[in-house]
């Protein structure tokens, strides 16, 4: 221990210990200081903060109260006390503290929270009075209140004028900047909102709501790394903000930092272990990194907490090799009779379909798959005729403009490998095989090509991006190609070549060839009956709206083949087609052909792909962690008598 007659030296040492993550030693040092100087504010404050880090809210509250005994109206510690009491479930004391905080340090935030509290206890008069008194007590806030009321009434232009009127008098009014940012966010002007939140944060970096707003505007723009940092800053200021912790965990997972995501979810569960949604999210992340036992435990816990969790049961079914017990099937079937949310019911039906399929009771299995698909089809917006027209438009555009399109001036790189086609057609297997090669890295289903398509479309608010392609000069094509490479860097690490396994990229092959002329394209194709029926059995968390009706799926498959035939003629020898059944029957031959197309030497490790520990996010994650098997070939025949809608399409 350093000499304690020098409190500054001792405190600096405590800070150093804290920065080195030696929390216990830092606490010991700080306790020594307050033995000598009981009112050493900095030490008391820091002890309160450290105990929050140690997830000891009661101990933290003890030191917060010590500070407030010395500085009765200290704003920061009143805020801490309010949040700690709220977290500890002491609602009455927490709101007494909030009332004191609002009385001594009134702000929009304290007014709003106090108003919400009064509403919660059915005291509407007090709720209204808090807001009215706060805003009418000051001309500036009276103007802001007008803006808030305009927003509630949908008068956004008048709200903007009210906020700007305040900023004209005081350009650094943090509440006006924030409210204007929220208005921009509401109107989907995300860049404007982002800039306003950043400007406000420069004025006050300790205003936690601003970090929350900034994190969310980054997130909606898919600026995930920046969103992550903003949520981290928010959590430093508001450590018990469960919503922020959950959001941070989800962003870690999206950034493929699965272990950090899982650790963050565990932090949430330490604070509150009764949230089934967190167990589900943690289970999905555990599944992705191959931790099967822990993954199942997380799903089981979610179901224990919420017995009507269709997502929990479907998540177990979606492991593909999970066997449901009689008791679980009984519970699921009984749950269908309960008042259950529609999406939970749909997922329960898909889970029952898989449960009976695993038991080879194919008739009962199809009954549940059909009911689940029928319900989901009513909820999604999909028109097979419109999809066919869209394919016609793509083909017509590229046929008519063959001599006008520049396919040689995009960004010069051979890094991306696009694996595309229909979902459930073997693309995950191909990715797993190729990523076992030392010169190739697997990523995930990246949305960047479609995002670039939307950006090109927005140039003049066209119905689609096709007509704008002709206006892209050499410089712009290079910019968009480089944009794709830059914006996918977060998903990859060391290897030169990387895989983008987004199946829905097949309509965008023309765009890909314009902006990335040297990109490799692999078409993962499967027997139409197996491929289409496999889609029908799959509940997709989002997208793939064509998969919930057998006729829709068949028509989509035929349109896909029609377009791929066109691309193969348009770009001869540039696209490599891999048939799933050929890979299963002659794996080494097909792997050699793929590697030859990619100009890569054969690697024996590609044949041992199932030994890889790399994360796999798709529904096939468990299946590609085992050697190639033939049981999926012609699997549709088990359901043949119920699949005449499909077979009629492909027997024509």
XYZ file of C-alpha atoms in Angstrom, residues 194-534:
341
model
C -27.006 11.140 -36.583
C -25.326 14.540 -37.004
C -27.683 16.199 -34.508
C -27.087 13.523 -31.866
C -23.311 13.767 -32.356
C -23.435 17.550 -31.982
C -25.453 17.220 -28.759
C -23.069 14.592 -27.346
C -20.144 16.947 -27.897
C -21.940 19.364 -25.567
C -22.733 16.760 -22.899
C -21.091 13.336 -23.123
C -22.853 12.195 -19.938
C -26.414 12.523 -21.259
C -27.195 8.803 -21.519
C -30.322 9.184 -23.670
C -28.233 10.745 -26.435
C -26.016 7.668 -26.572
C -29.162 5.546 -26.763
C -30.493 7.655 -29.651
C -27.155 7.618 -31.477
C -26.744 3.850 -31.054
C -30.172 3.268 -32.577
C -29.660 5.587 -35.536
C -26.352 3.832 -36.276
C -28.063 0.452 -35.952
C -30.860 1.250 -38.386
C -28.233 2.368 -40.937
C -26.372 -0.916 -40.406
C -23.333 0.965 -39.021
C -22.943 -1.832 -36.539
C -19.451 -1.113 -35.260
C -20.403 2.481 -34.449
C -23.666 1.312 -32.906
C -21.733 -1.115 -30.724
C -19.486 1.663 -29.401
C -22.461 3.946 -28.722
C -24.265 1.213 -26.768
C -21.055 0.568 -24.812
C -20.911 4.261 -23.866
C -24.576 4.161 -22.860
C -23.981 1.143 -20.620
C -21.056 2.879 -18.901
C -23.491 5.638 -17.920
C -26.466 3.354 -17.283
C -25.087 -0.093 -16.303
C -28.464 -1.626 -15.444
C -30.092 -0.697 -18.739
C -31.232 -4.183 -19.772
C -32.575 -3.023 -23.139
C -29.164 -1.578 -24.029
C -27.339 -4.722 -22.877
C -29.630 -6.931 -24.960
C -29.158 -4.643 -27.986
C -25.378 -4.770 -27.515
C -25.448 -8.571 -27.361
C -27.444 -8.687 -30.589
C -24.993 -6.365 -32.328
C -22.047 -8.519 -31.247
C -23.818 -11.498 -32.825
C -24.507 -9.567 -36.041
C -20.814 -8.642 -36.144
C -20.004 -12.371 -35.829
C -18.420 -11.852 -32.395
C -20.523 -14.664 -30.993
C -18.618 -15.205 -27.760
C -18.928 -11.515 -26.839
C -22.634 -11.703 -27.656
C -23.117 -14.765 -25.466
C -21.163 -13.143 -22.615
C -23.356 -10.035 -22.870
C -26.543 -12.108 -22.775
C -25.173 -13.846 -19.676
C -24.627 -10.426 -18.075
C -28.280 -9.619 -18.757
C -29.374 -12.901 -17.179
C -27.279 -12.192 -14.078
C -29.313 -9.028 -13.644
C -32.654 -10.568 -14.595
C -32.887 -14.273 -15.359
C -36.576 -14.388 -16.264
C -36.422 -13.102 -19.845
C -37.199 -15.924 -22.337
C -36.230 -13.699 -25.283
C -32.641 -13.463 -24.006
C -32.400 -17.244 -23.600
C -33.600 -17.661 -27.188
C -31.057 -15.148 -28.523
C -28.289 -16.795 -26.523
C -29.404 -20.201 -27.796
C -29.204 -19.014 -31.415
C -25.643 -17.727 -30.850
C -24.608 -20.972 -29.117
C -26.042 -22.950 -32.045
C -24.032 -20.868 -34.509
C -20.717 -21.731 -32.817
C -21.610 -25.409 -32.458
C -22.270 -25.537 -28.695
C -25.172 -27.934 -29.066
C -25.693 -28.937 -25.403
C -25.667 -25.342 -24.086
C -27.858 -24.278 -27.005
C -30.525 -26.860 -26.138
C -30.381 -25.836 -22.466
C -31.020 -22.202 -23.426
C -34.010 -23.141 -25.602
C -35.417 -25.373 -22.843
C -35.087 -22.524 -20.345
C -36.931 -20.161 -22.703
C -39.795 -22.664 -22.939
C -39.787 -23.166 -19.164
C -40.212 -19.409 -18.688
C -42.777 -19.094 -21.484
C -44.532 -22.434 -22.148
C -46.323 -21.019 -25.220
C -42.990 -20.193 -26.898
C -43.480 -21.454 -30.417
C -40.096 -19.957 -31.251
C -38.494 -22.023 -28.492
C -39.973 -25.263 -29.829
C -39.195 -24.366 -33.454
C -35.614 -23.496 -32.475
C -35.236 -27.025 -31.083
C -36.826 -28.485 -34.222
C -34.576 -26.323 -36.399
C -31.537 -28.097 -34.980
C -32.750 -30.759 -37.470
C -31.461 -33.665 -35.355
C -33.401 -32.964 -32.148
C -35.890 -35.634 -31.042
C -39.012 -34.417 -29.251
C -40.409 -36.530 -26.414
C -44.041 -37.659 -26.195
C -44.515 -35.172 -23.368
C -43.192 -32.267 -25.470
C -45.433 -33.182 -28.414
C -48.426 -33.414 -26.067
C -47.632 -29.951 -24.645
C -47.264 -28.425 -28.109
C -50.529 -29.892 -29.367
C -52.347 -28.702 -26.249
C -50.803 -25.229 -26.632
C -52.491 -24.866 -30.019
C -55.815 -24.771 -28.174
C -54.661 -21.922 -25.904
C -54.793 -18.216 -26.646
C -51.428 -18.035 -28.317
C -49.850 -15.273 -30.411
C -50.184 -16.025 -34.125
C -46.436 -16.154 -34.847
C -45.861 -18.429 -31.841
C -48.636 -20.719 -33.087
C -47.176 -20.844 -36.593
C -43.752 -21.806 -35.266
C -45.371 -24.407 -32.971
C -47.041 -25.943 -36.045
C -43.715 -26.115 -37.895
C -42.113 -27.699 -34.815
C -44.870 -30.334 -34.678
C -44.343 -30.999 -38.373
C -40.668 -31.704 -37.679
C -41.479 -33.766 -34.563
C -43.724 -36.152 -36.501
C -41.358 -36.181 -39.485
C -38.552 -37.413 -37.204
C -40.896 -40.240 -36.140
C -41.565 -41.088 -39.806
C -45.246 -40.256 -39.376
C -45.207 -38.322 -42.637
C -48.979 -37.924 -42.989
C -49.301 -36.251 -39.581
C -46.131 -34.270 -40.245
C -47.462 -32.837 -43.509
C -50.737 -31.879 -41.812
C -48.865 -29.596 -39.416
C -46.474 -28.208 -42.053
C -49.433 -27.414 -44.305
C -51.344 -25.633 -41.516
C -48.270 -23.619 -40.468
C -47.569 -22.573 -44.057
C -51.216 -21.694 -44.666
C -51.253 -19.392 -41.640
C -47.925 -17.762 -42.513
C -48.917 -17.276 -46.172
C -51.833 -15.104 -45.047
C -49.416 -12.822 -43.193
C -46.795 -12.230 -45.895
C -46.978 -9.996 -48.942
C -45.966 -12.061 -51.979
C -47.294 -12.265 -55.522
C -45.900 -14.987 -57.793
C -47.122 -13.163 -60.910
C -45.256 -9.988 -59.892
C -42.106 -12.029 -59.297
C -42.345 -13.513 -62.807
C -42.807 -10.018 -64.232
C -39.729 -8.853 -62.326
C -37.665 -11.683 -63.840
C -39.023 -10.735 -67.290
C -37.933 -7.118 -66.691
C -34.396 -8.142 -65.744
C -34.025 -10.355 -68.812
C -35.500 -7.716 -71.153
C -33.302 -4.958 -69.768
C -30.038 -6.839 -70.187
C -31.021 -8.216 -73.607
C -31.939 -4.772 -74.921
C -28.887 -3.027 -73.483
C -26.197 -5.603 -74.186
C -24.098 -3.104 -76.163
C -24.626 -0.218 -73.723
C -23.647 -1.825 -70.412
C -20.110 -1.538 -69.104
C -18.936 -4.871 -67.649
C -15.215 -4.083 -67.565
C -14.862 -0.972 -65.412
C -15.924 -2.038 -61.930
C -13.676 -2.411 -58.904
C -10.725 -4.666 -59.683
C -10.662 -7.454 -57.101
C -11.073 -11.206 -57.141
C -11.916 -11.428 -53.411
C -15.670 -12.172 -53.412
C -17.205 -15.560 -54.147
C -20.998 -15.398 -54.414
C -22.888 -18.610 -53.653
C -26.501 -18.075 -54.667
C -29.685 -19.850 -55.706
C -32.613 -21.017 -53.621
C -32.461 -21.483 -49.849
C -32.146 -25.104 -48.658
C -30.320 -26.050 -51.875
C -26.955 -26.988 -50.361
C -25.308 -23.561 -50.298
C -24.262 -23.956 -46.638
C -22.594 -27.266 -47.481
C -20.665 -25.624 -50.345
C -19.639 -22.732 -48.100
C -18.449 -25.113 -45.384
C -16.421 -27.127 -47.925
C -14.798 -24.051 -49.480
C -14.121 -22.301 -46.177
C -12.074 -25.338 -45.126
C -9.582 -24.199 -47.796
C -6.776 -22.058 -46.306
C -7.256 -19.361 -48.969
C -11.021 -18.954 -48.503
C -13.057 -17.510 -45.664
C -16.747 -18.132 -45.091
C -18.779 -15.207 -43.793
C -22.597 -15.341 -43.781
C -25.588 -14.270 -45.854
C -24.597 -10.660 -46.527
C -27.211 -8.092 -47.556
C -24.763 -5.638 -49.127
C -25.494 -6.264 -52.811
C -29.202 -5.642 -52.249
C -28.342 -2.539 -50.202
C -26.251 -1.193 -53.096
C -29.172 -1.937 -55.430
C -31.431 0.180 -53.207
C -28.883 3.015 -53.231
C -28.757 2.982 -57.028
C -32.564 2.865 -57.141
C -32.778 5.914 -54.852
C -30.739 8.081 -57.254
C -33.994 9.248 -58.831
C -36.557 7.259 -56.824
C -37.058 4.714 -59.615
C -39.308 1.664 -59.286
C -36.151 -0.458 -59.523
C -32.458 0.156 -60.092
C -32.235 -1.205 -63.651
C -32.745 2.042 -65.574
C -30.187 3.832 -63.422
C -27.494 1.280 -64.318
C -27.003 2.896 -67.725
C -26.085 6.190 -66.046
C -23.251 4.705 -63.973
C -19.926 5.755 -65.460
C -16.604 4.016 -64.867
C -15.912 6.003 -61.680
C -19.301 5.223 -60.131
C -19.025 1.522 -60.943
C -15.655 1.422 -59.184
C -17.100 3.329 -56.203
C -19.963 0.854 -55.781
C -17.628 -2.130 -56.143
C -15.223 -0.727 -53.555
C -18.199 0.128 -51.337
C -19.165 -3.559 -51.309
C -15.624 -4.638 -50.397
C -15.279 -1.988 -47.679
C -18.696 -2.573 -46.144
C -18.163 -6.327 -45.830
C -14.793 -6.093 -44.061
C -16.434 -6.484 -40.646
C -17.569 -9.996 -41.631
C -14.169 -11.363 -42.634
C -10.683 -11.514 -41.278
C -7.553 -12.950 -42.798
C -8.042 -14.808 -46.069
C -7.858 -13.260 -49.515
C -11.082 -14.802 -50.869
C -14.377 -14.656 -49.005
C -17.833 -16.117 -49.537
C -21.072 -14.156 -49.648
C -23.736 -16.839 -49.261
C -26.871 -14.733 -49.790
C -29.106 -16.974 -51.967
C -31.316 -14.045 -53.014
C -28.442 -12.452 -54.956
C -29.247 -14.424 -58.129
C -31.460 -11.671 -59.656
C -28.558 -9.236 -59.124
C -25.861 -11.074 -61.096
C -25.902 -8.321 -63.741
C -25.217 -5.686 -61.072
C -22.500 -7.862 -59.509
C -20.727 -8.251 -62.862
C -20.874 -4.481 -63.438
C -19.370 -3.411 -60.111
C -17.197 -6.492 -59.403
C -16.303 -7.918 -62.829
C -13.810 -10.455 -61.433
C -16.104 -11.871 -58.753
C -16.763 -15.611 -58.871
C -20.361 -16.853 -58.891
C -21.483 -20.332 -57.839
C -25.078 -21.406 -58.461
C -26.092 -23.960 -55.801
C -28.877 -26.014 -57.348
C -30.935 -28.947 -56.108
C -33.487 -31.404 -57.480
C -36.654 -29.260 -57.734
C -38.851 -31.616 -55.705
C -36.399 -31.908 -52.804
C -35.375 -28.264 -53.017
C -38.905 -26.867 -53.079
C -40.254 -29.189 -50.396
C -37.293 -28.440 -48.135
